Structure formats: structure tokens, C-alpha cells
Short mmCIF file of C-alpha atoms and ligand atoms in Angstrom, two decimals:
data_model
loop_
_atom_site.label_atom_id
_atom_site.label_comp_id
_atom_site.label_asym_id
_atom_site.label_seq_id
_atom_site.Cartn_x
_atom_site.Cartn_y
_atom_site.Cartn_z
CA UNK A 188 151.95 3.45 -16.39
CA UNK A 189 150.74 5.70 -13.57
CA UNK A 190 148.09 8.08 -14.82
CA UNK A 191 145.36 10.41 -13.62
CA UNK A 192 142.18 11.68 -15.17
CA UNK A 193 138.86 13.42 -14.55
CA UNK A 194 135.54 11.64 -14.99
CA UNK A 195 132.55 13.95 -15.25
CA UNK A 196 129.06 13.72 -16.77
CA UNK A 197 125.69 15.42 -17.04
CA UNK A 198 126.90 19.02 -17.05
CA UNK A 199 123.72 20.19 -18.79
CA UNK A 200 125.24 23.46 -20.01
CA UNK A 201 122.47 25.90 -20.92
CA UNK A 202 119.79 24.24 -18.77
CA UNK A 203 116.94 26.73 -18.34
CA UNK A 204 116.16 25.90 -14.68
CA UNK A 205 112.47 25.74 -15.44
CA UNK A 206 110.23 26.57 -12.53
CA UNK A 207 112.98 27.75 -10.23
CA UNK A 208 111.96 31.40 -10.34
CA UNK A 209 108.47 30.53 -9.15
CA UNK A 210 109.67 28.48 -6.22
CA UNK A 211 112.13 30.92 -4.71
CA UNK A 212 111.93 34.63 -4.20
CA UNK A 213 115.03 35.25 -6.27
CA UNK A 214 116.47 38.65 -7.13
CA UNK A 215 118.42 39.42 -10.31
CA UNK A 216 121.76 38.52 -8.84
CA UNK A 217 120.42 35.13 -7.60
CA UNK A 218 119.00 34.42 -11.04
CA UNK A 219 122.32 35.31 -12.65
CA UNK A 220 124.14 32.85 -10.38
CA UNK A 221 121.52 30.16 -10.99
CA UNK A 222 121.49 30.47 -14.76
CA UNK A 223 125.28 30.40 -14.95
CA UNK A 224 125.76 27.60 -12.41
CA UNK A 225 126.40 24.94 -15.10
CA UNK A 226 129.23 27.08 -16.51
CA UNK A 227 130.66 27.69 -13.05
CA UNK A 228 130.68 23.93 -12.40
CA UNK A 229 132.28 23.33 -15.82
CA UNK A 230 135.01 25.88 -15.15
CA UNK A 231 135.75 24.23 -11.78
CA UNK A 232 136.44 20.99 -13.65
CA UNK A 233 138.76 22.70 -16.17
CA UNK A 234 140.68 24.57 -13.45
CA UNK A 235 141.02 21.42 -11.34
CA UNK A 236 142.27 19.35 -14.29
CA UNK A 237 144.92 21.97 -15.10
CA UNK A 238 145.97 22.35 -11.46
CA UNK A 239 146.40 18.57 -11.07
CA UNK A 240 148.00 18.21 -14.53
CA UNK A 241 145.86 15.15 -15.29
CA UNK A 242 146.51 13.12 -18.43
CA UNK A 243 142.99 13.49 -19.77
CA UNK A 244 139.39 14.52 -19.05
CA UNK A 245 136.38 12.31 -19.81
CA UNK A 246 132.92 13.75 -20.48
CA UNK A 247 130.25 11.00 -20.23
CA UNK A 248 127.39 12.71 -22.07
CA UNK A 249 124.66 15.31 -21.47
CA UNK A 250 127.38 17.91 -21.76
CA UNK A 251 124.87 20.42 -23.10
CA UNK A 252 121.23 20.42 -22.05
CA UNK A 253 119.97 20.25 -25.61
CA UNK A 254 121.12 19.42 -29.13
CA UNK A 255 120.27 23.03 -29.97
CA UNK A 256 122.50 24.42 -27.25
CA UNK A 257 122.67 28.19 -27.12
CA UNK A 258 125.71 30.05 -28.46
CA UNK A 259 126.92 30.97 -25.02
CA UNK A 260 127.09 27.31 -23.86
CA UNK A 261 128.92 26.24 -26.99
CA UNK A 262 131.36 29.10 -26.66
CA UNK A 263 132.07 28.31 -22.97
CA UNK A 264 132.53 24.65 -23.84
CA UNK A 265 134.88 25.41 -26.73
CA UNK A 266 137.00 27.74 -24.60
CA UNK A 267 137.29 25.16 -21.80
CA UNK A 268 138.41 22.44 -24.19
CA UNK A 269 140.96 24.83 -25.72
CA UNK A 270 142.33 25.60 -22.26
CA UNK A 271 142.85 21.87 -21.65
CA UNK A 272 144.44 21.07 -25.01
CA UNK A 273 146.80 24.03 -24.62
CA UNK A 274 148.03 22.35 -21.42
CA UNK A 275 148.45 19.03 -23.28
CA UNK A 276 145.51 17.49 -21.44
CA UNK A 277 143.58 15.24 -23.78
CA UNK A 278 139.80 15.38 -23.92
CA UNK A 279 137.39 12.52 -24.68
CA UNK A 280 133.62 12.78 -24.83
CA UNK A 281 130.48 10.90 -25.73
CA UNK A 282 127.09 12.46 -26.38
CA UNK A 283 124.20 11.63 -24.04
CA UNK A 284 120.44 11.61 -24.58
CA UNK A 285 120.19 15.39 -24.08
CA UNK A 286 122.91 16.19 -26.62
CA UNK A 287 122.43 13.09 -28.77
CA UNK A 288 124.30 12.55 -32.04
CA UNK A 289 124.29 13.68 -34.74
CA UNK A 290 125.14 16.98 -33.07
CA UNK A 291 126.99 19.68 -35.03
CA UNK A 292 127.43 21.90 -31.99
CA UNK A 293 129.31 19.23 -30.07
CA UNK A 294 131.32 18.30 -33.15
CA UNK A 295 132.45 21.91 -33.51
CA UNK A 296 133.27 22.31 -29.82
CA UNK A 297 135.29 19.07 -29.79
CA UNK A 298 137.02 19.57 -33.13
CA UNK A 299 140.50 19.50 -31.54
CA UNK A 300 139.53 16.74 -29.10
CA UNK A 301 137.86 13.32 -29.34
CA UNK A 302 134.10 13.07 -29.61
CA UNK A 303 133.23 9.41 -30.09
CA UNK A 304 131.03 8.39 -32.98
CA UNK A 305 127.54 6.96 -32.44
CA UNK A 306 127.99 4.34 -35.15
CA UNK A 307 130.38 1.95 -33.48
CA UNK A 308 132.63 1.63 -30.45
CA UNK A 309 136.02 3.19 -31.17
CA UNK A 310 139.24 2.93 -29.19
CA UNK A 311 141.99 5.51 -28.67
CA UNK A 312 145.35 4.60 -27.24
CA UNK A 313 147.45 6.88 -25.09
CA UNK A 314 150.80 5.16 -25.64
CA UNK A 315 152.22 3.45 -22.59
CA UNK A 316 149.23 4.39 -20.45
CA UNK A 317 145.65 3.74 -21.41
CA UNK A 318 143.09 2.72 -23.99
CA UNK A 319 139.84 4.67 -24.01
CA UNK A 320 136.84 3.18 -25.75
CA UNK A 321 133.56 4.99 -26.29
CA UNK A 322 130.36 5.26 -28.28
CA UNK A 323 128.05 8.27 -28.34
CA UNK A 324 124.33 8.03 -27.67
CA UNK A 325 121.94 8.41 -30.59
CA UNK A 326 118.16 8.04 -30.76
CA UNK A 327 118.44 5.08 -33.09
CA UNK A 328 120.33 3.02 -30.52
CA UNK A 329 118.26 4.16 -27.54
CA UNK A 330 116.76 0.72 -26.93
CA UNK A 331 119.88 -1.32 -27.81
CA UNK A 332 122.37 -2.83 -25.44
CA UNK A 333 125.48 -1.24 -26.97
CA UNK A 334 127.56 -1.46 -23.77
CA UNK A 335 128.00 -5.22 -23.92
CA UNK A 336 130.17 -4.95 -27.08
CA UNK A 337 133.16 -3.18 -25.50
CA UNK A 338 136.30 -5.30 -25.79
CA UNK A 339 139.71 -5.18 -24.21
CA UNK A 340 142.33 -4.27 -26.84
CA UNK A 341 145.51 -5.48 -25.12
CA UNK A 342 146.62 -6.97 -21.83
CA UNK A 343 148.88 -4.22 -20.53
CA UNK A 344 147.27 -0.82 -20.72
CA UNK A 345 144.57 0.54 -18.42
CA UNK A 346 141.24 0.19 -20.23
CA UNK A 347 138.42 2.69 -19.89
CA UNK A 348 134.90 2.54 -21.37
CA UNK A 349 133.14 5.89 -21.75
CA UNK A 350 129.37 5.45 -21.92
CA UNK A 351 126.02 7.16 -21.39
CA UNK A 352 123.02 4.97 -20.53
CA UNK A 353 120.99 3.21 -17.88
CA UNK A 354 123.00 0.38 -16.33
CA UNK A 355 121.21 -1.97 -13.96
CA UNK A 356 117.71 -0.68 -14.79
CA UNK A 357 117.82 2.34 -12.49
CA UNK A 358 114.28 3.48 -11.63
CA UNK A 359 113.32 7.11 -12.15
CA UNK A 360 115.53 7.50 -15.25
CA UNK A 361 114.75 6.82 -18.90
CA UNK A 362 115.92 3.35 -19.80
CA UNK A 363 118.35 4.49 -22.51
CA UNK A 364 120.95 2.04 -23.88
CA UNK A 365 120.09 -0.43 -21.15
CA UNK A 366 122.60 -3.02 -19.94
CA UNK A 367 123.16 -5.01 -16.77
CA UNK A 368 126.11 -4.67 -14.43
CA UNK A 369 127.01 -8.26 -15.43
CA UNK A 370 127.16 -7.24 -19.13
CA UNK A 371 129.73 -4.59 -18.26
CA UNK A 372 131.77 -6.83 -15.98
CA UNK A 373 132.16 -9.36 -18.83
CA UNK A 374 133.87 -6.82 -21.17
CA UNK A 375 137.15 -7.04 -19.27
CA UNK A 376 137.67 -3.28 -19.00
CA UNK A 377 139.33 -1.68 -15.96
CA UNK A 378 137.08 1.36 -15.52
CA UNK A 379 133.60 2.30 -16.72
CA UNK A 380 133.11 6.07 -16.85
CA UNK A 381 129.33 6.35 -16.93
CA UNK A 382 126.89 9.19 -17.39
CA UNK A 383 123.07 9.52 -17.24
CA UNK A 384 122.24 8.96 -13.56
CA UNK A 385 122.51 12.27 -11.71
CA UNK A 386 123.37 10.85 -8.28
CA UNK A 387 126.94 9.72 -7.93
CA UNK A 388 127.09 5.94 -7.42
CA UNK A 389 129.52 3.06 -7.66
CA UNK A 390 127.98 0.01 -9.35
CA UNK A 391 131.26 -1.81 -8.71
CA UNK A 392 134.17 -0.57 -6.60
CA UNK A 393 136.95 -2.52 -8.34
CA UNK A 394 137.86 -5.00 -11.09
CA UNK A 395 136.33 -3.19 -12.90
CA UNK A 396 135.39 0.13 -11.33
CA UNK A 397 131.89 0.94 -12.63
CA UNK A 398 130.99 4.47 -11.66
CA UNK A 399 128.32 7.10 -12.31
CA UNK A 400 130.09 10.34 -11.48
CA UNK A 401 126.66 12.01 -11.16
CA UNK A 402 125.71 15.43 -12.47
CA UNK A 403 128.06 18.35 -11.92
CA UNK A 404 125.34 20.55 -10.49
CA UNK A 405 122.00 20.60 -8.70
CA UNK A 406 119.16 21.68 -11.02
CA UNK A 407 116.11 21.58 -8.77
CA UNK A 408 114.89 20.47 -5.35
CA UNK A 409 114.78 16.86 -6.49
CA UNK A 410 118.54 16.93 -7.10
CA UNK A 411 119.83 17.77 -3.66
CA UNK A 412 122.50 15.07 -3.21
CA UNK A 413 126.13 16.30 -3.50
CA UNK A 414 127.06 17.06 -7.11
CA UNK A 415 130.52 16.97 -8.63
CA UNK A 416 133.07 14.91 -10.56
CA UNK A 417 135.78 12.32 -9.89
CA UNK A 418 139.53 12.76 -9.84
CA UNK A 419 140.92 9.31 -10.60
CA UNK A 420 144.49 8.20 -10.00
CA UNK A 421 145.83 4.87 -11.27
CA UNK A 422 149.16 3.47 -10.08
CA UNK A 423 151.62 1.16 -11.88
CA UNK A 424 149.71 -1.89 -10.65
CA UNK A 425 146.38 -0.58 -11.95
CA UNK A 426 145.14 0.20 -8.45
CA UNK A 427 142.47 2.86 -8.79
CA UNK A 428 141.79 5.70 -6.37
CA UNK A 429 138.63 7.76 -7.00
CA UNK A 430 138.18 11.08 -5.21
CA UNK A 431 134.87 12.92 -5.39
CA UNK A 432 135.29 16.67 -5.94
CA UNK A 433 132.20 18.80 -5.45
CA UNK A 434 131.49 21.30 -8.21
CA UNK A 435 127.94 22.60 -7.86
CA UNK A 436 128.08 26.25 -6.86
CA UNK A 437 124.53 26.02 -5.55
CA UNK A 438 122.21 23.37 -4.19
CA UNK A 439 118.45 23.24 -4.36
CA UNK A 440 116.80 21.09 -1.75
CA UNK A 441 113.52 20.31 -0.06
CA UNK A 442 113.88 19.68 3.65
CA UNK A 443 111.31 17.91 5.78
CA UNK A 444 111.23 19.31 9.25
CA UNK A 445 109.48 17.05 11.70
CA UNK A 446 108.68 19.17 14.74
CA UNK A 447 109.12 17.53 18.12
CA UNK A 448 107.82 19.12 21.33
CA UNK A 449 107.85 22.47 19.60
CA UNK A 450 105.38 24.43 21.64
CA UNK A 451 106.67 27.95 21.17
CA UNK A 452 107.56 30.03 18.14
CA UNK A 453 111.19 30.14 19.30
CA UNK A 454 111.32 26.34 19.58
CA UNK A 455 109.85 25.93 16.08
CA UNK A 456 112.37 28.42 14.72
CA UNK A 457 115.24 26.62 16.43
CA UNK A 458 114.22 23.25 15.05
CA UNK A 459 113.91 24.66 11.52
CA UNK A 460 117.29 26.36 11.79
CA UNK A 461 119.00 23.26 13.18
CA UNK A 462 117.79 21.09 10.29
CA UNK A 463 118.95 23.66 7.73
CA UNK A 464 122.36 24.08 9.36
CA UNK A 465 122.87 20.31 9.49
CA UNK A 466 122.13 20.09 5.77
CA UNK A 467 124.52 22.94 4.99
CA UNK A 468 127.23 21.33 7.15
CA UNK A 469 127.07 18.10 5.20
CA UNK A 470 127.39 19.83 1.81
CA UNK A 471 129.91 22.06 0.17
CA UNK A 472 128.15 24.61 -2.02
CA UNK A 473 128.41 28.39 -2.17
CA UNK A 474 124.67 28.92 -1.97
CA UNK A 475 121.56 27.01 -0.88
CA UNK A 476 117.97 27.35 -2.07
CA UNK A 477 115.79 25.52 0.39
CA UNK A 478 112.14 24.57 0.35
CA UNK A 479 110.67 23.69 3.70
CA UNK A 480 107.99 21.18 4.57
CA UNK A 481 107.12 21.55 8.22
CA UNK A 482 105.24 18.67 9.78
CA UNK A 483 104.93 16.90 13.11
CA UNK A 484 102.86 17.71 16.18
CA UNK A 485 102.78 21.08 17.83
CA UNK A 486 100.40 22.80 20.20
CA UNK A 487 100.79 25.83 17.91
CA UNK A 488 99.32 23.90 14.99
CA UNK A 489 96.46 26.32 14.36
CA UNK A 490 98.60 29.44 14.78
CA UNK A 491 101.32 28.33 12.40
CA UNK A 492 98.74 27.42 9.74
CA UNK A 493 97.36 30.95 9.97
CA UNK A 494 100.67 32.72 9.24
CA UNK A 495 101.18 33.92 5.72
CA UNK A 496 104.17 32.57 3.79
CA UNK A 497 105.97 35.92 3.55
CA UNK A 498 105.97 36.24 7.32
CA UNK A 499 107.21 32.70 7.77
CA UNK A 500 110.09 33.54 5.41
CA UNK A 501 110.94 36.45 7.63
CA UNK A 502 110.78 34.31 10.78
CA UNK A 503 112.76 31.35 9.43
CA UNK A 504 115.41 33.42 7.62
CA UNK A 505 116.48 35.06 10.86
CA UNK A 506 119.79 33.63 12.05
CA UNK A 507 120.44 31.65 8.88
CA UNK A 508 123.77 32.11 7.07
CA UNK A 509 123.53 34.67 4.27
CA UNK A 510 124.08 31.97 1.63
CA UNK A 511 120.82 30.16 2.55
CA UNK A 512 117.65 31.29 0.85
CA UNK A 513 114.32 29.80 1.80
CA UNK A 514 111.82 29.04 -0.94
CA UNK A 515 108.30 27.68 -0.67
CA UNK A 516 107.22 26.82 2.84
CA UNK A 517 104.56 24.17 3.27
CA UNK A 518 102.95 23.72 6.65
CA UNK A 519 101.64 20.22 7.32
CA UNK A 520 101.68 20.24 11.10
CA UNK A 521 99.16 18.54 13.35
CA UNK A 522 97.91 19.35 16.79
CA UNK A 523 98.76 17.53 19.97
CA UNK A 524 96.63 15.71 22.47
CA UNK A 525 97.26 13.80 25.67
CA UNK A 526 97.65 10.19 24.61
CA UNK A 527 97.54 8.71 28.11
CA UNK A 528 94.29 10.40 29.03
CA UNK A 529 92.74 9.37 25.71
CA UNK A 530 93.78 5.72 26.10
CA UNK A 531 92.32 5.59 29.60
CA UNK A 532 88.96 6.78 28.27
CA UNK A 533 88.81 4.74 25.06
CA UNK A 534 89.05 0.92 25.09
CA UNK A 535 89.93 0.65 21.38
CA UNK A 536 92.73 3.17 21.75
CA UNK A 537 94.04 1.34 24.80
CA UNK A 538 94.06 -1.93 22.84
CA UNK A 539 95.86 -0.29 19.94
CA UNK A 540 98.40 1.20 22.30
CA UNK A 541 99.23 -2.20 23.78
CA UNK A 542 99.58 -3.75 20.27
CA UNK A 543 102.12 -1.07 19.39
CA UNK A 544 103.92 -1.67 22.69
CA UNK A 545 104.09 -5.39 21.87
CA UNK A 546 105.54 -4.64 18.42
CA UNK A 547 108.23 -2.48 20.02
CA UNK A 548 109.10 -5.04 22.70
CA UNK A 549 109.44 -7.79 20.09
CA UNK A 550 111.88 -5.62 18.07
CA UNK A 551 109.41 -4.59 15.33
CA UNK A 552 108.64 -7.92 13.53
CA UNK A 553 105.62 -6.59 11.55
CA UNK A 554 107.30 -3.36 10.51
CA UNK A 555 110.44 -5.20 9.37
CA UNK A 556 108.36 -7.54 7.24
CA UNK A 557 106.53 -4.63 5.59
CA UNK A 558 109.78 -2.76 4.92
CA UNK A 559 111.43 -5.82 3.39
CA UNK A 560 108.63 -5.94 0.82
CA UNK A 561 108.98 -2.19 0.06
CA UNK A 562 112.74 -2.42 -0.16
CA UNK A 563 112.56 -4.66 -3.19
CA UNK A 564 110.89 -1.93 -5.23
CA UNK A 565 111.90 1.34 -3.64
CA UNK A 566 115.51 0.97 -2.56
CA UNK A 567 116.56 3.68 -5.03
CA UNK A 568 114.17 6.24 -3.63
CA UNK A 569 114.12 5.59 0.09
CA UNK A 570 117.14 5.41 2.30
CA UNK A 571 116.05 2.32 4.22
CA UNK A 572 119.21 2.31 6.32
CA UNK A 573 118.33 5.60 7.92
CA UNK A 574 114.83 4.57 9.01
CA UNK A 575 114.29 4.50 12.75
CA UNK A 576 111.86 1.67 13.60
CA UNK A 577 111.04 3.32 16.89
CA UNK A 578 110.22 6.68 15.30
CA UNK A 579 108.15 5.17 12.51
CA UNK A 580 106.15 3.05 14.94
CA UNK A 581 105.50 6.02 17.21
CA UNK A 582 104.43 8.14 14.23
CA UNK A 583 102.03 5.41 13.08
CA UNK A 584 100.47 5.09 16.51
CA UNK A 585 100.11 8.85 16.91
CA UNK A 586 98.57 9.17 13.47
CA UNK A 587 95.94 6.50 14.17
CA UNK A 588 95.13 7.96 17.57
CA UNK A 589 94.84 11.40 16.01
CA UNK A 590 92.38 10.10 13.40
CA UNK A 591 90.39 8.50 16.22
CA UNK A 592 90.17 11.75 18.16
CA UNK A 593 89.08 13.57 14.99
CA UNK A 594 86.33 11.02 14.47
CA UNK A 595 85.06 11.61 17.93
CA UNK A 596 85.09 15.38 17.88
MN1 MN B 1678 121.55 13.97 -17.69
#
């Protein structure tokens, strides 16, 4: 029964990359790469599938950016599907909210493959191996829980559900075809190939695997997490191995650079470069478009605010790899002052300082309580695990002391 397949979603072929040109000083060749990035990512999937000789490829919706996809996108899509079918690799797809059914373009592109209907859940069997169930998104069903109706067809074969929608009420995304993780778990499938959420995430690691493969490419600075698809291998005992394969040729990101003891231009430059290089190291794209927000305390606060953005580009680009382009640079730095001297002269500040010291010595009880409350609502947006209590407490104290000094001046 061993089998292998590709799970991808949210390719957004033909996406116009609105606003990108204004954020980055792009030349024609950059713009060419940006505009064709969705195709490049798509072709990486096709080439990978052929190289690995997978049994089939699953597209979990938002394949094109719009129902009225341009001719070029449709032509690229059609060619890719032809390449797969020529190699005897089967192709299954559902439409998402961007390319919702009814959709003649998708129907044409998938005419020699399987595009699931939006009317009811259908099942296709690959004899001896798998059953793939799916239902396409359509506006009419946008508010309905269609996912809960998937059903296992037989005991033996590996069962996959192909679906586009918001599972588990993910914040920050339209609540299309909503269902809970529990609804999915009850359907007795082996693998849920989901689309809609652009960050890759496992809602369940096994029995069943419930996975958002994430988008195949980064579209703007708010989509800076690694983008790609999954190569899934299933053994004779239905053990599932999911490997993430990155596919985005370029990454847009917005980096916060919190200056620390940066009291010379060289030191500021070094700290900016180090943050950028760390980001590049932890990703795997051909090109990076990076916005910078520079904050923190520096004695050069006034000077850096006075520089014009063009000059800062020049300064910060020096020594960066050629595949990193800086975009907008926002300066939000603050000046420095001598905390000890200030606390000696100001009773309120001294009091405040000892309260913060107490909080630190007691292992941050107040801060932990506050964060627990925030975590309930914001765990999708803030990486609470990476918060340093020490750093946050120091920042809070410095900020209050700074406001106090401003009041007095
Ligand atoms: Mn999408």
C-alpha cells in the first residue's frame, strides 16, 4: 500500500502583488521575478513531484488568485498538470475562496485531472492504495460546516480529505467553511490536506494528520514565515511522514531591529546586518525584500532620525548579500540617559526601580499573569514562547523612566 504524494495549497497564481512596488525600490528585473514568483513556486512543485515519482499531487484551493485568472496563469497551470499526467502522476484539486466554483478556468485547466465538485463530497479510489475525498469551495456554502460530512469509504485504504476552509476558528482569516478540529477527527479519515491558512501548521500530527501546508510563496511583508509544500510518504502500516519543502523563490519580511548599546554608526550598522543575516540563515529563498523598523535606545537617536531614507539604504545595504534588498526603513529609536543618576535624584523613579527589581527577583509574577490573559486571545499572532521576561521588564522600566524624564525636561 506504500504511497507518496504532494500536498500544496494557496498558490495564488496571477496575484498582482499590490503595493509591493511602493515599498521597495525595485528595478525591472526585480519586478519580473516578483510577478512571476507564483509560477516559479508552482514549477518547483511539478518538478519535485516528477523527480520523486509521487503517486499523486493534491491542490487544496486558492490555486489561482482570482476566478478571472489571467491567460498566462491558466496556461502555466494547464501545462504543469499536463506534465504530471504525462508522467502518470494523478492530480486532485479543490477550489478555494479566491478561485471559488463555479470556475470555468479551473475546469478547463483540470480537464484531464480531478477537480472536485462544489455540490457534494465525492470520493476517488486509487486501487490498492488510497481514497481521496474532496469538495470545492463555493460562495453558497461559505458559512456551512461541510467538512464534518466526510466519511470513510472502506477499512483498508489510506483515506485523504482535500478541503479549503477555516478549521479551528483561526483568527486573521475569513471564517470560510468553518469546522472544529473535533469535527474533522470524527470523520475517521487518515489525512486532512487543508488549504486557506497561509502559515504551515499541523492541527493534529497523527491519527489523523490534519495539516495546513501553507501558501507556496510569500506575497508581502506580513507573510514572512517559510513558504512551501509537503512531500508525504505513507508506509504499508499507514505511518505518515511529512517533509516540508520550501518553494517560495522570494521572501518579503519586516524585521524589527532593537538596538542595544549602539553608540556609533558602525555599531548600528553591525546590529542591523546581524539581524538580517540571521533571518536569511533561517530561511531558504533565492531573494529577500526586507523592511526595517529600527528601535531601541541609542545615543545617536537624534542623528539617525535626521538621515534621509535613501542614505540609510546606502548605509545598511553595505555588506549585505546581493540577494537582500532593503525596502522602507522606519526609525523609531529613542535616546539614552543615565538611569542610576536619575533614580538617585528622583524618589518616584527610585521607588519604581525597586518595584521592577522585586518583580524580577520573584520571577516575574505580575508579567506572567498579564501574559496569560493575552495568550488566550493572541496566541496566533504573538510567539509567546520566544518572549524574554527579563527583556520585556527592562524595556517597560526604561520606557516609564524615559517618559518621566521627558515630563521633567
Ligand atoms: Mn489563500
